[in-house]
Amino acid sequence: MWVNDCLQSNFSKIEQLHTGAGYAQFTDFLFPGSIPLKKVKWNSHLELDWLGNWKIVQTSWKTLGVEKVVPVDRLIKGKFQDNFEFLQWFKKFFDANYDGHEYNPLDARGGEPLPAETAPGKPSAPASMSRMQMPTRTSSAAT
């Protein structure tokens, strides 16, 4: 839910963040102008483009002084656990750095849908599945 609300996107699974495009936009959201958004490959299905997106993110973070090792080789594989753990870290980073300014993510990426498709020839998730929620941990057992 948080990712889709912030980015005006339609991610149906955390694993779809593996391309780096979402994190590129989140970085621009937090630090306007820090990412050359025209270079981001928003909906590519090519691993080389995903690596390029992550390189853009890492270069920006280095310039900004963000000292986080990004496990790109694991993230681009699209496995849930790796992407979930990275998103958990990023949510904390976002909350610590967001100053409340307004940002229009759809305009910033030139109207590109995110993601446009889940796989070549397959449409993106239907509206009923388009909101992702971060699971919460509870200390009490369900009854």
Short mmCIF file of N, CA and C in Angstrom, two decimals:
data_model
loop_
_atom_site.label_atom_id
_atom_site.label_comp_id
_atom_site.label_asym_id
_atom_site.label_seq_id
_atom_site.Cartn_x
_atom_site.Cartn_y
_atom_site.Cartn_z
N MET A 1 0.82 -1.19 0.00
CA MET A 1 0.00 0.00 0.00
C MET A 1 0.87 1.26 0.00
N TRP A 2 1.85 1.31 0.86
CA TRP A 2 2.69 2.49 0.98
C TRP A 2 3.43 2.78 -0.33
N VAL A 3 4.03 1.77 -0.95
CA VAL A 3 4.76 1.98 -2.20
C VAL A 3 3.84 2.53 -3.28
N ASN A 4 2.70 1.89 -3.46
CA ASN A 4 1.76 2.32 -4.51
C ASN A 4 1.19 3.70 -4.23
N ASP A 5 0.91 4.00 -2.98
CA ASP A 5 0.40 5.33 -2.64
C ASP A 5 1.44 6.41 -2.92
N CYS A 6 2.67 6.17 -2.52
CA CYS A 6 3.73 7.16 -2.72
C CYS A 6 4.08 7.36 -4.19
N LEU A 7 4.15 6.28 -4.94
CA LEU A 7 4.62 6.35 -6.33
C LEU A 7 3.51 6.37 -7.36
N GLN A 8 2.26 6.37 -6.92
CA GLN A 8 1.12 6.28 -7.84
C GLN A 8 1.39 5.13 -8.82
N SER A 9 1.64 3.97 -8.24
CA SER A 9 2.02 2.79 -9.02
C SER A 9 1.03 1.65 -8.77
N ASN A 10 1.27 0.56 -9.46
CA ASN A 10 0.39 -0.61 -9.34
C ASN A 10 1.18 -1.89 -9.11
N PHE A 11 2.14 -1.83 -8.22
CA PHE A 11 2.88 -3.04 -7.88
C PHE A 11 1.94 -4.00 -7.17
N SER A 12 1.93 -5.25 -7.59
CA SER A 12 1.09 -6.24 -6.93
C SER A 12 1.92 -7.17 -6.06
N LYS A 13 3.25 -7.16 -6.26
CA LYS A 13 4.15 -8.00 -5.47
C LYS A 13 5.42 -7.21 -5.17
N ILE A 14 5.95 -7.41 -3.99
CA ILE A 14 7.19 -6.76 -3.59
C ILE A 14 8.32 -7.08 -4.57
N GLU A 15 8.31 -8.29 -5.10
CA GLU A 15 9.37 -8.71 -6.02
C GLU A 15 9.46 -7.83 -7.26
N GLN A 16 8.38 -7.15 -7.62
CA GLN A 16 8.40 -6.30 -8.81
C GLN A 16 9.30 -5.07 -8.63
N LEU A 17 9.74 -4.81 -7.43
CA LEU A 17 10.66 -3.70 -7.19
C LEU A 17 12.10 -4.05 -7.58
N HIS A 18 12.33 -5.28 -8.01
CA HIS A 18 13.68 -5.75 -8.32
C HIS A 18 14.36 -5.00 -9.46
N THR A 19 13.61 -4.27 -10.27
CA THR A 19 14.20 -3.57 -11.42
C THR A 19 14.95 -2.30 -11.03
N GLY A 20 14.74 -1.83 -9.81
CA GLY A 20 15.40 -0.61 -9.36
C GLY A 20 14.66 0.67 -9.74
N ALA A 21 13.70 0.59 -10.66
CA ALA A 21 12.99 1.79 -11.11
C ALA A 21 12.23 2.46 -9.97
N GLY A 22 11.58 1.67 -9.14
CA GLY A 22 10.85 2.23 -8.00
C GLY A 22 11.77 2.96 -7.03
N TYR A 23 12.93 2.37 -6.77
CA TYR A 23 13.88 3.01 -5.85
C TYR A 23 14.50 4.26 -6.47
N ALA A 24 14.66 4.26 -7.78
CA ALA A 24 15.14 5.47 -8.45
C ALA A 24 14.14 6.60 -8.23
N GLN A 25 12.86 6.28 -8.38
CA GLN A 25 11.85 7.32 -8.19
C GLN A 25 11.74 7.72 -6.72
N PHE A 26 11.81 6.76 -5.82
CA PHE A 26 11.78 7.10 -4.40
C PHE A 26 12.94 8.03 -4.04
N THR A 27 14.11 7.80 -4.62
CA THR A 27 15.26 8.66 -4.34
C THR A 27 15.00 10.07 -4.85
N ASP A 28 14.41 10.18 -6.04
CA ASP A 28 14.05 11.50 -6.56
C ASP A 28 12.98 12.15 -5.69
N PHE A 29 12.08 11.35 -5.15
CA PHE A 29 11.02 11.83 -4.25
C PHE A 29 11.66 12.46 -3.01
N LEU A 30 12.59 11.73 -2.40
CA LEU A 30 13.24 12.22 -1.18
C LEU A 30 14.18 13.39 -1.44
N PHE A 31 14.92 13.30 -2.53
CA PHE A 31 15.96 14.28 -2.85
C PHE A 31 15.75 14.76 -4.29
N PRO A 32 14.79 15.68 -4.49
CA PRO A 32 14.43 16.11 -5.85
C PRO A 32 15.65 16.53 -6.68
N GLY A 33 15.68 16.01 -7.90
CA GLY A 33 16.76 16.32 -8.82
C GLY A 33 17.99 15.44 -8.67
N SER A 34 17.97 14.52 -7.72
CA SER A 34 19.15 13.69 -7.47
C SER A 34 19.27 12.52 -8.44
N ILE A 35 18.21 12.22 -9.16
CA ILE A 35 18.18 11.10 -10.10
C ILE A 35 17.85 11.64 -11.50
N PRO A 36 18.63 11.27 -12.51
CA PRO A 36 18.27 11.64 -13.88
C PRO A 36 17.14 10.72 -14.37
N LEU A 37 15.91 11.09 -14.05
CA LEU A 37 14.76 10.21 -14.31
C LEU A 37 14.60 9.82 -15.77
N LYS A 38 15.07 10.65 -16.68
CA LYS A 38 14.95 10.32 -18.11
C LYS A 38 15.81 9.12 -18.48
N LYS A 39 16.78 8.78 -17.65
CA LYS A 39 17.64 7.62 -17.92
C LYS A 39 17.09 6.33 -17.33
N VAL A 40 16.09 6.42 -16.47
CA VAL A 40 15.52 5.23 -15.82
C VAL A 40 14.68 4.45 -16.82
N LYS A 41 14.88 3.16 -16.85
CA LYS A 41 14.10 2.25 -17.70
C LYS A 41 12.93 1.75 -16.85
N TRP A 42 11.79 2.41 -16.99
CA TRP A 42 10.64 2.18 -16.10
C TRP A 42 10.05 0.79 -16.21
N ASN A 43 9.94 0.26 -17.40
CA ASN A 43 9.22 -1.00 -17.57
C ASN A 43 9.96 -2.01 -18.43
N SER A 44 11.26 -2.00 -18.34
CA SER A 44 12.06 -2.93 -19.13
C SER A 44 11.99 -4.34 -18.55
N HIS A 45 12.12 -5.31 -19.43
CA HIS A 45 12.19 -6.71 -19.02
C HIS A 45 13.60 -7.25 -19.19
N LEU A 46 14.57 -6.35 -19.38
CA LEU A 46 15.95 -6.75 -19.62
C LEU A 46 16.81 -6.53 -18.37
N GLU A 47 17.51 -7.57 -17.98
CA GLU A 47 18.36 -7.49 -16.80
C GLU A 47 19.41 -6.38 -16.92
N LEU A 48 19.92 -6.17 -18.11
CA LEU A 48 20.90 -5.11 -18.32
C LEU A 48 20.32 -3.74 -17.96
N ASP A 49 19.05 -3.52 -18.29
CA ASP A 49 18.39 -2.26 -17.93
C ASP A 49 18.19 -2.15 -16.43
N TRP A 50 17.87 -3.27 -15.79
CA TRP A 50 17.70 -3.25 -14.33
C TRP A 50 19.02 -2.90 -13.66
N LEU A 51 20.11 -3.48 -14.16
CA LEU A 51 21.43 -3.15 -13.62
C LEU A 51 21.72 -1.66 -13.80
N GLY A 52 21.33 -1.12 -14.94
CA GLY A 52 21.50 0.31 -15.19
C GLY A 52 20.70 1.15 -14.21
N ASN A 53 19.47 0.74 -13.92
CA ASN A 53 18.65 1.46 -12.94
C ASN A 53 19.31 1.45 -11.57
N TRP A 54 19.81 0.28 -11.16
CA TRP A 54 20.45 0.20 -9.85
C TRP A 54 21.74 1.03 -9.82
N LYS A 55 22.45 1.09 -10.94
CA LYS A 55 23.67 1.91 -11.01
C LYS A 55 23.32 3.38 -10.82
N ILE A 56 22.21 3.81 -11.43
CA ILE A 56 21.74 5.19 -11.26
C ILE A 56 21.44 5.46 -9.78
N VAL A 57 20.75 4.52 -9.14
CA VAL A 57 20.42 4.67 -7.71
C VAL A 57 21.70 4.73 -6.88
N GLN A 58 22.60 3.79 -7.11
CA GLN A 58 23.83 3.74 -6.31
C GLN A 58 24.70 4.98 -6.50
N THR A 59 24.79 5.47 -7.72
CA THR A 59 25.57 6.68 -7.99
C THR A 59 24.97 7.87 -7.24
N SER A 60 23.66 7.98 -7.28
CA SER A 60 22.99 9.06 -6.57
C SER A 60 23.21 8.95 -5.07
N TRP A 61 23.05 7.74 -4.55
CA TRP A 61 23.22 7.56 -3.11
C TRP A 61 24.64 7.88 -2.67
N LYS A 62 25.62 7.52 -3.48
CA LYS A 62 27.01 7.83 -3.14
C LYS A 62 27.19 9.35 -3.08
N THR A 63 26.65 10.06 -4.07
CA THR A 63 26.74 11.52 -4.10
C THR A 63 26.05 12.14 -2.89
N LEU A 64 24.93 11.54 -2.48
CA LEU A 64 24.17 12.05 -1.34
C LEU A 64 24.77 11.65 0.01
N GLY A 65 25.74 10.74 0.00
CA GLY A 65 26.35 10.28 1.23
C GLY A 65 25.61 9.14 1.91
N VAL A 66 24.77 8.45 1.16
CA VAL A 66 24.05 7.30 1.71
C VAL A 66 25.00 6.10 1.67
N GLU A 67 25.32 5.59 2.85
CA GLU A 67 26.28 4.50 2.95
C GLU A 67 25.57 3.16 3.14
N LYS A 68 24.87 2.74 2.12
CA LYS A 68 24.15 1.46 2.16
C LYS A 68 24.68 0.59 1.03
N VAL A 69 25.09 -0.61 1.39
CA VAL A 69 25.49 -1.57 0.38
C VAL A 69 24.21 -2.16 -0.20
N VAL A 70 24.03 -2.01 -1.50
CA VAL A 70 22.83 -2.51 -2.17
C VAL A 70 23.17 -3.88 -2.77
N PRO A 71 22.49 -4.94 -2.31
CA PRO A 71 22.77 -6.28 -2.84
C PRO A 71 22.11 -6.49 -4.21
N VAL A 72 22.56 -5.75 -5.20
CA VAL A 72 21.94 -5.75 -6.52
C VAL A 72 21.86 -7.16 -7.10
N ASP A 73 22.95 -7.92 -6.97
CA ASP A 73 22.97 -9.26 -7.55
C ASP A 73 21.86 -10.15 -6.99
N ARG A 74 21.47 -9.92 -5.74
CA ARG A 74 20.37 -10.69 -5.15
C ARG A 74 19.02 -10.08 -5.48
N LEU A 75 18.92 -8.75 -5.46
CA LEU A 75 17.64 -8.09 -5.70
C LEU A 75 17.12 -8.34 -7.11
N ILE A 76 17.99 -8.29 -8.11
CA ILE A 76 17.51 -8.43 -9.49
C ILE A 76 17.00 -9.83 -9.80
N LYS A 77 17.30 -10.79 -8.93
CA LYS A 77 16.76 -12.15 -9.14
C LYS A 77 15.26 -12.20 -8.87
N GLY A 78 14.74 -11.17 -8.20
CA GLY A 78 13.30 -11.09 -7.98
C GLY A 78 12.76 -12.02 -6.91
N LYS A 79 13.60 -12.43 -5.98
CA LYS A 79 13.14 -13.29 -4.89
C LYS A 79 12.48 -12.44 -3.82
N PHE A 80 11.40 -12.97 -3.26
CA PHE A 80 10.63 -12.22 -2.27
C PHE A 80 11.49 -11.78 -1.08
N GLN A 81 12.17 -12.71 -0.43
CA GLN A 81 12.85 -12.40 0.83
C GLN A 81 13.86 -11.27 0.69
N ASP A 82 14.70 -11.34 -0.33
CA ASP A 82 15.71 -10.29 -0.53
C ASP A 82 15.06 -8.93 -0.76
N ASN A 83 14.04 -8.92 -1.60
CA ASN A 83 13.36 -7.66 -1.91
C ASN A 83 12.56 -7.15 -0.72
N PHE A 84 11.99 -8.04 0.06
CA PHE A 84 11.24 -7.65 1.25
C PHE A 84 12.17 -7.01 2.29
N GLU A 85 13.31 -7.65 2.54
CA GLU A 85 14.26 -7.12 3.52
C GLU A 85 14.79 -5.75 3.08
N PHE A 86 15.07 -5.60 1.80
CA PHE A 86 15.56 -4.31 1.32
C PHE A 86 14.48 -3.25 1.44
N LEU A 87 13.25 -3.60 1.12
CA LEU A 87 12.14 -2.64 1.24
C LEU A 87 11.92 -2.24 2.69
N GLN A 88 12.08 -3.18 3.62
CA GLN A 88 11.95 -2.84 5.04
C GLN A 88 13.00 -1.79 5.43
N TRP A 89 14.24 -2.02 5.00
CA TRP A 89 15.28 -1.03 5.29
C TRP A 89 14.93 0.30 4.64
N PHE A 90 14.50 0.26 3.37
CA PHE A 90 14.23 1.50 2.66
C PHE A 90 13.09 2.28 3.29
N LYS A 91 12.07 1.61 3.79
CA LYS A 91 10.95 2.31 4.43
C LYS A 91 11.45 3.10 5.63
N LYS A 92 12.33 2.52 6.42
CA LYS A 92 12.92 3.23 7.56
C LYS A 92 13.74 4.43 7.07
N PHE A 93 14.52 4.22 6.02
CA PHE A 93 15.32 5.29 5.43
C PHE A 93 14.42 6.42 4.93
N PHE A 94 13.35 6.06 4.24
CA PHE A 94 12.40 7.04 3.72
C PHE A 94 11.80 7.85 4.87
N ASP A 95 11.31 7.16 5.89
CA ASP A 95 10.69 7.85 7.02
C ASP A 95 11.66 8.79 7.72
N ALA A 96 12.92 8.42 7.79
CA ALA A 96 13.93 9.26 8.45
C ALA A 96 14.31 10.48 7.61
N ASN A 97 14.08 10.42 6.29
CA ASN A 97 14.55 11.49 5.41
C ASN A 97 13.46 12.32 4.74
N TYR A 98 12.22 11.86 4.77
CA TYR A 98 11.15 12.59 4.08
C TYR A 98 10.75 13.82 4.89
N ASP A 99 10.77 14.98 4.24
CA ASP A 99 10.47 16.23 4.93
C ASP A 99 9.03 16.71 4.72
N GLY A 100 8.21 15.92 4.05
CA GLY A 100 6.81 16.28 3.88
C GLY A 100 6.48 17.07 2.63
N HIS A 101 7.47 17.35 1.78
CA HIS A 101 7.20 18.14 0.58
C HIS A 101 6.31 17.36 -0.39
N GLU A 102 5.60 18.13 -1.23
CA GLU A 102 4.73 17.50 -2.22
C GLU A 102 5.56 17.01 -3.40
N TYR A 103 5.07 15.94 -4.02
CA TYR A 103 5.77 15.33 -5.15
C TYR A 103 4.74 14.62 -6.00
N ASN A 104 4.80 14.83 -7.30
CA ASN A 104 3.88 14.15 -8.21
C ASN A 104 4.68 13.10 -8.98
N PRO A 105 4.64 11.85 -8.52
CA PRO A 105 5.48 10.82 -9.14
C PRO A 105 5.11 10.52 -10.59
N LEU A 106 3.84 10.56 -10.92
CA LEU A 106 3.41 10.26 -12.29
C LEU A 106 3.94 11.32 -13.26
N ASP A 107 3.86 12.59 -12.88
CA ASP A 107 4.42 13.66 -13.71
C ASP A 107 5.94 13.54 -13.80
N ALA A 108 6.57 13.21 -12.67
CA ALA A 108 8.04 13.13 -12.65
C ALA A 108 8.56 12.06 -13.61
N ARG A 109 7.82 10.98 -13.78
CA ARG A 109 8.27 9.93 -14.70
C ARG A 109 7.60 10.03 -16.08
N GLY A 110 7.07 11.20 -16.38
CA GLY A 110 6.52 11.46 -17.71
C GLY A 110 5.27 10.66 -18.03
N GLY A 111 4.48 10.34 -17.02
CA GLY A 111 3.23 9.61 -17.23
C GLY A 111 3.38 8.11 -17.42
N GLU A 112 4.60 7.61 -17.30
CA GLU A 112 4.83 6.16 -17.46
C GLU A 112 4.13 5.39 -16.34
N PRO A 113 3.35 4.36 -16.68
CA PRO A 113 2.79 3.52 -15.63
C PRO A 113 3.90 2.71 -14.98
N LEU A 114 3.70 2.34 -13.74
CA LEU A 114 4.74 1.58 -13.03
C LEU A 114 4.10 0.51 -12.18
N PRO A 115 4.31 -0.73 -12.44
CA PRO A 115 4.85 -1.27 -13.69
C PRO A 115 3.78 -1.32 -14.76
N ALA A 116 4.21 -1.28 -16.02
CA ALA A 116 3.26 -1.32 -17.13
C ALA A 116 2.70 -2.71 -17.30
N GLU A 117 3.54 -3.72 -17.14
CA GLU A 117 3.14 -5.11 -17.28
C GLU A 117 3.93 -5.93 -16.28
N THR A 118 3.41 -7.10 -15.96
CA THR A 118 4.15 -8.00 -15.07
C THR A 118 5.11 -8.88 -15.86
N ALA A 119 4.78 -9.16 -17.11
CA ALA A 119 5.64 -9.94 -18.00
C ALA A 119 5.22 -9.61 -19.42
N PRO A 120 6.08 -9.83 -20.38
CA PRO A 120 5.70 -9.51 -21.76
C PRO A 120 4.37 -10.16 -22.12
N GLY A 121 3.45 -9.32 -22.61
CA GLY A 121 2.16 -9.83 -23.04
C GLY A 121 1.12 -9.97 -21.95
N LYS A 122 1.52 -9.78 -20.69
CA LYS A 122 0.57 -9.89 -19.60
C LYS A 122 0.26 -8.50 -19.06
N PRO A 123 -1.00 -8.16 -18.85
CA PRO A 123 -1.34 -6.85 -18.32
C PRO A 123 -0.93 -6.74 -16.86
N SER A 124 -0.83 -5.51 -16.38
CA SER A 124 -0.51 -5.31 -14.96
C SER A 124 -1.67 -5.79 -14.11
N ALA A 125 -1.44 -5.88 -12.82
CA ALA A 125 -2.42 -6.43 -11.90
C ALA A 125 -3.72 -5.65 -11.93
N PRO A 126 -4.85 -6.34 -11.76
CA PRO A 126 -6.12 -5.64 -11.69
C PRO A 126 -6.18 -4.74 -10.46
N ALA A 127 -7.08 -3.77 -10.49
CA ALA A 127 -7.17 -2.79 -9.41
C ALA A 127 -7.33 -3.45 -8.05
N SER A 128 -8.05 -4.55 -7.98
CA SER A 128 -8.27 -5.20 -6.69
C SER A 128 -6.98 -5.75 -6.09
N MET A 129 -5.95 -5.96 -6.91
CA MET A 129 -4.69 -6.49 -6.43
C MET A 129 -3.59 -5.44 -6.42
N SER A 130 -3.93 -4.20 -6.72
CA SER A 130 -2.89 -3.21 -6.97
C SER A 130 -2.34 -2.52 -5.73
N ARG A 131 -2.84 -2.82 -4.57
CA ARG A 131 -2.32 -2.19 -3.37
C ARG A 131 -1.55 -3.20 -2.53
N MET A 132 -0.27 -2.91 -2.32
CA MET A 132 0.59 -3.79 -1.56
C MET A 132 0.65 -3.28 -0.13
N GLN A 133 0.56 -4.17 0.82
CA GLN A 133 0.65 -3.77 2.21
C GLN A 133 1.84 -4.45 2.84
N MET A 134 2.53 -3.69 3.66
CA MET A 134 3.64 -4.26 4.41
C MET A 134 3.05 -5.04 5.57
N PRO A 135 3.45 -6.30 5.76
CA PRO A 135 2.93 -7.05 6.89
C PRO A 135 3.38 -6.42 8.20
N THR A 136 2.54 -6.53 9.18
CA THR A 136 2.91 -6.02 10.50
C THR A 136 3.13 -7.21 11.41
N ARG A 137 4.02 -7.05 12.34
CA ARG A 137 4.30 -8.12 13.30
C ARG A 137 3.49 -7.86 14.56
N THR A 138 2.93 -8.90 15.07
CA THR A 138 2.20 -8.79 16.32
C THR A 138 2.83 -9.73 17.33
N SER A 139 2.76 -9.35 18.58
CA SER A 139 3.36 -10.19 19.61
C SER A 139 2.38 -11.20 20.16
N SER A 140 1.10 -11.00 19.90
CA SER A 140 0.11 -11.96 20.41
C SER A 140 -0.25 -12.95 19.32
N ALA A 141 -0.56 -14.16 19.73
CA ALA A 141 -0.94 -15.20 18.79
C ALA A 141 -2.39 -15.01 18.37
N ALA A 142 -2.69 -15.38 17.13
CA ALA A 142 -4.07 -15.28 16.64
C ALA A 142 -4.92 -16.33 17.33
N THR A 143 -6.17 -15.96 17.58
CA THR A 143 -7.05 -16.92 18.26
C THR A 143 -7.96 -17.60 17.28
#
